[in-house]
mmCIF file with all atom_site columns, C-alpha atoms and ligand atoms in Angstrom:
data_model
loop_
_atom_site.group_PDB
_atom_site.id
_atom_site.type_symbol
_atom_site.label_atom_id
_atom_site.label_alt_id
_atom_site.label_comp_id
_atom_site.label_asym_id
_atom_site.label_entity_id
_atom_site.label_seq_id
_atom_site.pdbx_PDB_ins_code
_atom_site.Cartn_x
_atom_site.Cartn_y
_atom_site.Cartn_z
_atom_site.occupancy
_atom_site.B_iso_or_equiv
_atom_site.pdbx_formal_charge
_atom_site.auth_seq_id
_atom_site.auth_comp_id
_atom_site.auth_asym_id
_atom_site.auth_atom_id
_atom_site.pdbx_PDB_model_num
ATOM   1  C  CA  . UNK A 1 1  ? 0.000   0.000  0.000   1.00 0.00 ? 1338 UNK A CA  1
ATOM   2  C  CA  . UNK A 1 2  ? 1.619   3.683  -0.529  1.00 0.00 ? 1339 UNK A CA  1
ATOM   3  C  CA  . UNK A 1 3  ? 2.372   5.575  2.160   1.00 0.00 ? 1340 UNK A CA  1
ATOM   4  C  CA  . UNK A 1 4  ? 2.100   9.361  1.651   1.00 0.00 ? 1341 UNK A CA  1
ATOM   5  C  CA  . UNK A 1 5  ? 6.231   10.926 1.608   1.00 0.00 ? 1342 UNK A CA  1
ATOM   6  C  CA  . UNK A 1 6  ? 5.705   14.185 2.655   1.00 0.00 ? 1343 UNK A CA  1
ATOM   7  C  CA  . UNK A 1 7  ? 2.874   16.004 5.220   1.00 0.00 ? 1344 UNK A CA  1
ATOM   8  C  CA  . UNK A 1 8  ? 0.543   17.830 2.993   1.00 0.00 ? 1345 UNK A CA  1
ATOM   9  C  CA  . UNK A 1 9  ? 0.504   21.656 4.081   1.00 0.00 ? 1346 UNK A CA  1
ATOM   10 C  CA  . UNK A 1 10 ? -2.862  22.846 5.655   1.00 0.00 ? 1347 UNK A CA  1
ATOM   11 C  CA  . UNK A 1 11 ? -3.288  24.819 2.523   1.00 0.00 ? 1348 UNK A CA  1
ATOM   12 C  CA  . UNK A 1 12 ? -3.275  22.203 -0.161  1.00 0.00 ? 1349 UNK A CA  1
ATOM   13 C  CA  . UNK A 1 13 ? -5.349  20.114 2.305   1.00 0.00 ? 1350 UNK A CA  1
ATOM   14 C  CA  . UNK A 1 14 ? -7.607  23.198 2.750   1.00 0.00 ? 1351 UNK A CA  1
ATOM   15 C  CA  . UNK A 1 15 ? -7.693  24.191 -0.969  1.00 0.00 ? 1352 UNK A CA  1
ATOM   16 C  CA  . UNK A 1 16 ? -8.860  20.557 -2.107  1.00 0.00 ? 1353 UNK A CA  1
ATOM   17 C  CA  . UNK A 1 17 ? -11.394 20.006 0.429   1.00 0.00 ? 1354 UNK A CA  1
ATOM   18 C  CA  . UNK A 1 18 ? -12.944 23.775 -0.385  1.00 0.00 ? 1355 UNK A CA  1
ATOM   19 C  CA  . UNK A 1 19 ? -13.043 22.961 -4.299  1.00 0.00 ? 1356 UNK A CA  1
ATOM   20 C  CA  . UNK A 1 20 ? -15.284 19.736 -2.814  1.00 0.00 ? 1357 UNK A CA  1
ATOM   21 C  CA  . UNK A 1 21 ? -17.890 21.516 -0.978  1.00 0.00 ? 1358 UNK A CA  1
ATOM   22 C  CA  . UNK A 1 22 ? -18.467 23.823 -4.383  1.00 0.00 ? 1359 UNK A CA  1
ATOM   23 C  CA  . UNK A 1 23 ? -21.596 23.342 -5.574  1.00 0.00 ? 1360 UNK A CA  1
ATOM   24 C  CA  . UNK A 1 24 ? -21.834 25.600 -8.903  1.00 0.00 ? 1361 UNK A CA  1
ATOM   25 C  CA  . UNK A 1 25 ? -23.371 28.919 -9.488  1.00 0.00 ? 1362 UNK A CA  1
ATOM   26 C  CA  . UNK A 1 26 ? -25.764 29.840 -6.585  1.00 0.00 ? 1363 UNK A CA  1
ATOM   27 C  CA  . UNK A 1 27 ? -28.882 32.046 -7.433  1.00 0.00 ? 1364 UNK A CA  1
ATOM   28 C  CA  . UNK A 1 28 ? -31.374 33.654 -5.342  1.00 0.00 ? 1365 UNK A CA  1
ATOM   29 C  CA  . UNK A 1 29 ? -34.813 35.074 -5.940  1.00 0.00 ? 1366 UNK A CA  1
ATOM   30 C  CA  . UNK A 1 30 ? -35.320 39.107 -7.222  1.00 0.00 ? 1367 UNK A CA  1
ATOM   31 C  CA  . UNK A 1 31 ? -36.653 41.351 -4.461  1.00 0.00 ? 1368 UNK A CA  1
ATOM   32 C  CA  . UNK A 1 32 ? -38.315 43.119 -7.199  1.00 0.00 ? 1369 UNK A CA  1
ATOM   33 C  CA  . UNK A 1 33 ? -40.049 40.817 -9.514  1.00 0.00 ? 1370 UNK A CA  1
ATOM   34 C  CA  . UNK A 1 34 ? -39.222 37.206 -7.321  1.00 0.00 ? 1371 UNK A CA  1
ATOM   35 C  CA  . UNK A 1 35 ? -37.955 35.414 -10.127 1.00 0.00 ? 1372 UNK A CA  1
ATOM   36 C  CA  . UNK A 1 36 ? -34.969 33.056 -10.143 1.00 0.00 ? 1373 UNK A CA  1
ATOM   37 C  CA  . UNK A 1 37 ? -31.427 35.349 -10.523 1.00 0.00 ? 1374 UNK A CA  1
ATOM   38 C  CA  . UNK A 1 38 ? -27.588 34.732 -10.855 1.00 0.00 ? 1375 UNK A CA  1
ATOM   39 C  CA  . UNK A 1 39 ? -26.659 36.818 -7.236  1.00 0.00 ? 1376 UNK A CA  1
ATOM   40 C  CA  . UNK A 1 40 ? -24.279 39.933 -8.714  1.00 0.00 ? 1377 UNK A CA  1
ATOM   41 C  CA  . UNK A 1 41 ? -26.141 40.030 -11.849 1.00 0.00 ? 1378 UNK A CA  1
ATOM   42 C  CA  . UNK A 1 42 ? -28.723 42.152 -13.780 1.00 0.00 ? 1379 UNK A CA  1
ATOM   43 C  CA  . UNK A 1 43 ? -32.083 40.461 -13.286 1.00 0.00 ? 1380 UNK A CA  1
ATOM   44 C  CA  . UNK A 1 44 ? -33.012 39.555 -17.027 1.00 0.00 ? 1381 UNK A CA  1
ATOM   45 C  CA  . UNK A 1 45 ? -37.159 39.873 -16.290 1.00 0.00 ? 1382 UNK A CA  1
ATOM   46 C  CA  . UNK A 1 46 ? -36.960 43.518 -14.726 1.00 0.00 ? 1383 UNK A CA  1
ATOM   47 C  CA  . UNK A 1 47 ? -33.879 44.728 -15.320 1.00 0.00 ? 1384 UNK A CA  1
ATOM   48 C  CA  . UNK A 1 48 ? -33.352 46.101 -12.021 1.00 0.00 ? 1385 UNK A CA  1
ATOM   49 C  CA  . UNK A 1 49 ? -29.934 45.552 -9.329  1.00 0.00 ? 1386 UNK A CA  1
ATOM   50 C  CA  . UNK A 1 50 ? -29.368 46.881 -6.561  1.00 0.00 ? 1387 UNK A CA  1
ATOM   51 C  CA  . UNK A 1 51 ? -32.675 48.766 -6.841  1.00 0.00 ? 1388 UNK A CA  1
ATOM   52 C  CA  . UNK A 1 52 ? -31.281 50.868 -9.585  1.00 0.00 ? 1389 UNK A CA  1
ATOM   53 C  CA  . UNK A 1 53 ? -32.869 50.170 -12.952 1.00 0.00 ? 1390 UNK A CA  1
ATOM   54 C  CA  . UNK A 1 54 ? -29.666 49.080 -15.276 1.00 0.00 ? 1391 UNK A CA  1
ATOM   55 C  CA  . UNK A 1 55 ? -31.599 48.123 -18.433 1.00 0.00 ? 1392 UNK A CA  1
ATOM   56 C  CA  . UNK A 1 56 ? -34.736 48.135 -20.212 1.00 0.00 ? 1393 UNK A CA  1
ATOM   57 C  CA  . UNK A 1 57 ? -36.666 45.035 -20.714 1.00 0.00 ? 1394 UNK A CA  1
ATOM   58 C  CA  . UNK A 1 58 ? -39.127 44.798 -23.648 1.00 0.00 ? 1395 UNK A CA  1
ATOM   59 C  CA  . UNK A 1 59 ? -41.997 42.989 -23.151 1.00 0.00 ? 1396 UNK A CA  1
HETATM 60 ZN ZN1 . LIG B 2 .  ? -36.502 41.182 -11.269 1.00 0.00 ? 2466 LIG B ZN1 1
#
């Protein structure tokens, strides 16, 4: 059976277990319209982030 050589640092440990636990692009819900939206983003329905309208949406 191997046997590891060398300790592995906290920080490659750390780093490996992190990318684990990632579970893809989170979204959350608009406070304006309540549809589904990338968090940081421009909320495609309204067009509104941060409360600010950014862009008009045609309907
Ligand atoms: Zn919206």
């Amino acid at each position: 059976m191997g046997v590891p050589k060398r300790k592995m640092s906290k920080m490659k440990r750390r780093r490996r277990v992190s990318a684990n636990h990632y579970k893809g692009v989170q979204a959350t819900t608009c406070t304006v319209c309540g549809k589904a939206v990338k968090t940081h983003r421009v909320c495609p329905s309204c067009g509104i982030y941060k409360g600010k309208q950014i862009i008009t949406v045609s309907e």
